[in-house]
Amino acid sequence: MSVLTLDSGQRVARKVHRCGMCGATIKPGDRHAFENNVYDGQAYTWRTCLPCQRDRVSTYVWDWTGGWADEGVDYEQAVEWAEEAVEWPKHWLRDGRAITTCERVAARNWLARATGGE
């Protein structure tokens, strides 16, 4: 079963939330990305801080999983992706492609702010 996204966009938080990718606190007044999803019959809202959205963390983690994460991506997968992206030698290929400088920078940024996901 895969995730069904009902709505997505950006919002201003009215209460405290946590970023689903890095665990950072999203404070009242902070802009953040959201997705209203349904998975396995359960509705939920996934929230992402703007730094994770800016760095395209979800996209990189999704690509890293090979697109097989039908249930979406999560903090644990992001940890594995980021550690691998930072340590992977520049000349090595992963799944037939080199890790780009942008991806390596995004991984370093993510590791610096990661506090634990939802």
mmCIF file of C-alpha atoms in Angstrom:
data_model
loop_
_atom_site.group_PDB
_atom_site.id
_atom_site.type_symbol
_atom_site.label_atom_id
_atom_site.label_comp_id
_atom_site.label_asym_id
_atom_site.label_seq_id
_atom_site.Cartn_x
_atom_site.Cartn_y
_atom_site.Cartn_z
ATOM 1 C CA MET A 1 0.000 0.000 0.000
ATOM 2 C CA SER A 2 1.307 3.472 -0.777
ATOM 3 C CA VAL A 3 0.773 6.944 0.627
ATOM 4 C CA LEU A 4 -2.106 8.948 -0.863
ATOM 5 C CA THR A 5 -1.507 12.709 -0.698
ATOM 6 C CA LEU A 6 -4.752 14.677 -0.388
ATOM 7 C CA ASP A 7 -3.316 18.198 -0.111
ATOM 8 C CA SER A 8 0.072 19.878 0.162
ATOM 9 C CA GLY A 9 1.601 23.318 0.345
ATOM 10 C CA GLN A 10 3.037 25.763 2.848
ATOM 11 C CA ARG A 11 1.472 27.027 6.057
ATOM 12 C CA VAL A 12 2.257 29.251 8.995
ATOM 13 C CA ALA A 13 2.257 27.186 12.199
ATOM 14 C CA ARG A 14 -0.334 28.109 14.832
ATOM 15 C CA LYS A 15 1.160 25.739 17.395
ATOM 16 C CA VAL A 16 4.400 23.820 17.923
ATOM 17 C CA HIS A 17 5.108 20.956 15.500
ATOM 18 C CA ARG A 18 8.152 18.818 14.710
ATOM 19 C CA CYS A 19 9.752 18.415 11.306
ATOM 20 C CA GLY A 20 9.188 14.838 10.175
ATOM 21 C CA MET A 21 12.571 14.703 8.434
ATOM 22 C CA CYS A 22 14.994 16.237 10.947
ATOM 23 C CA GLY A 23 12.964 16.590 14.144
ATOM 24 C CA ALA A 24 13.542 20.346 14.399
ATOM 25 C CA THR A 25 10.893 22.328 16.243
ATOM 26 C CA ILE A 26 8.500 24.276 14.033
ATOM 27 C CA LYS A 27 7.387 27.167 16.244
ATOM 28 C CA PRO A 28 4.165 29.198 16.034
ATOM 29 C CA GLY A 29 4.628 31.744 13.248
ATOM 30 C CA ASP A 30 7.172 29.615 11.320
ATOM 31 C CA ARG A 31 6.394 28.764 7.707
ATOM 32 C CA HIS A 32 6.657 25.064 6.914
ATOM 33 C CA ALA A 33 5.653 22.595 4.223
ATOM 34 C CA PHE A 34 2.797 20.186 4.884
ATOM 35 C CA GLU A 35 1.154 17.161 3.275
ATOM 36 C CA ASN A 36 -2.216 15.768 4.308
ATOM 37 C CA ASN A 37 -1.851 12.045 3.625
ATOM 38 C CA VAL A 38 -3.651 8.743 4.039
ATOM 39 C CA TYR A 39 -1.735 5.515 4.612
ATOM 40 C CA ASP A 40 -3.222 2.180 5.580
ATOM 41 C CA GLY A 41 -6.591 3.841 6.193
ATOM 42 C CA GLN A 42 -5.127 6.431 8.595
ATOM 43 C CA ALA A 43 -5.101 10.171 7.828
ATOM 44 C CA TYR A 44 -2.173 12.261 9.049
ATOM 45 C CA THR A 45 -0.303 15.480 8.327
ATOM 46 C CA TRP A 46 3.403 15.318 7.507
ATOM 47 C CA ARG A 47 5.264 18.550 8.237
ATOM 48 C CA THR A 48 8.685 19.570 6.972
ATOM 49 C CA CYS A 49 10.754 22.568 8.076
ATOM 50 C CA LEU A 50 11.805 24.975 5.335
ATOM 51 C CA PRO A 51 15.525 24.038 5.560
ATOM 52 C CA CYS A 52 14.664 20.369 4.835
ATOM 53 C CA GLN A 53 12.401 21.470 1.996
ATOM 54 C CA ARG A 54 15.031 23.877 0.623
ATOM 55 C CA ASP A 55 17.711 21.166 0.729
ATOM 56 C CA ARG A 56 15.353 18.695 -1.024
ATOM 57 C CA VAL A 57 15.991 16.101 1.693
ATOM 58 C CA SER A 58 12.815 14.096 0.961
ATOM 59 C CA THR A 59 13.727 13.886 -2.728
ATOM 60 C CA TYR A 60 17.287 12.758 -2.017
ATOM 61 C CA VAL A 61 16.127 10.150 0.507
ATOM 62 C CA TRP A 62 13.433 8.911 -1.907
ATOM 63 C CA ASP A 63 16.047 8.549 -4.675
ATOM 64 C CA TRP A 64 18.417 6.848 -2.222
ATOM 65 C CA THR A 65 15.758 4.204 -1.430
ATOM 66 C CA GLY A 66 15.424 3.533 -5.150
ATOM 67 C CA GLY A 67 11.838 4.775 -5.073
ATOM 68 C CA TRP A 68 10.710 1.662 -3.213
ATOM 69 C CA ALA A 69 9.538 3.460 -0.076
ATOM 70 C CA ASP A 70 5.795 3.118 -0.732
ATOM 71 C CA GLU A 71 5.054 4.247 2.815
ATOM 72 C CA GLY A 72 7.097 7.429 2.284
ATOM 73 C CA VAL A 73 10.471 8.360 3.711
ATOM 74 C CA ASP A 74 11.311 8.874 7.364
ATOM 75 C CA TYR A 75 13.972 10.023 9.792
ATOM 76 C CA GLU A 76 15.768 6.664 9.995
ATOM 77 C CA GLN A 77 16.130 6.485 6.222
ATOM 78 C CA ALA A 78 17.345 10.098 6.187
ATOM 79 C CA VAL A 79 20.058 9.250 8.740
ATOM 80 C CA GLU A 80 21.334 6.398 6.561
ATOM 81 C CA TRP A 81 21.195 8.522 3.396
ATOM 82 C CA ALA A 82 22.991 11.497 4.984
ATOM 83 C CA GLU A 83 25.772 9.433 6.542
ATOM 84 C CA GLU A 84 26.334 7.606 3.273
ATOM 85 C CA ALA A 85 26.206 10.787 1.167
ATOM 86 C CA VAL A 86 28.796 12.523 3.358
ATOM 87 C CA GLU A 87 31.183 9.542 3.501
ATOM 88 C CA TRP A 88 30.807 8.210 -0.046
ATOM 89 C CA PRO A 89 33.979 8.875 -2.106
ATOM 90 C CA LYS A 90 33.336 11.385 -4.889
ATOM 91 C CA HIS A 91 34.491 9.065 -7.658
ATOM 92 C CA TRP A 92 32.327 6.108 -6.596
ATOM 93 C CA LEU A 93 28.966 5.549 -8.180
ATOM 94 C CA ARG A 94 25.881 4.687 -6.171
ATOM 95 C CA ASP A 95 23.104 3.049 -8.161
ATOM 96 C CA GLY A 96 24.903 4.105 -11.330
ATOM 97 C CA ARG A 97 25.294 7.780 -10.413
ATOM 98 C CA ALA A 98 27.770 9.886 -8.511
ATOM 99 C CA ILE A 99 26.625 11.774 -5.439
ATOM 100 C CA THR A 100 26.511 15.447 -6.421
ATOM 101 C CA THR A 101 28.071 18.278 -4.465
ATOM 102 C CA CYS A 102 24.567 19.665 -3.806
ATOM 103 C CA GLU A 103 23.462 16.349 -2.338
ATOM 104 C CA ARG A 104 26.579 16.127 -0.172
ATOM 105 C CA VAL A 105 26.002 19.694 1.138
ATOM 106 C CA ALA A 106 22.324 18.924 1.813
ATOM 107 C CA ALA A 107 23.375 15.828 3.773
ATOM 108 C CA ARG A 108 25.876 17.816 5.866
ATOM 109 C CA ASN A 109 23.257 20.516 6.553
ATOM 110 C CA TRP A 110 20.686 17.899 7.517
ATOM 111 C CA LEU A 111 23.072 16.100 9.893
ATOM 112 C CA ALA A 112 23.876 19.433 11.574
ATOM 113 C CA ARG A 113 20.216 20.139 12.395
ATOM 114 C CA ALA A 114 18.856 16.589 12.873
ATOM 115 C CA THR A 115 17.464 16.029 16.355
ATOM 116 C CA GLY A 116 15.308 12.952 15.859
ATOM 117 C CA GLY A 117 12.273 12.468 13.670
ATOM 118 C CA GLU A 118 8.645 11.759 14.385
#
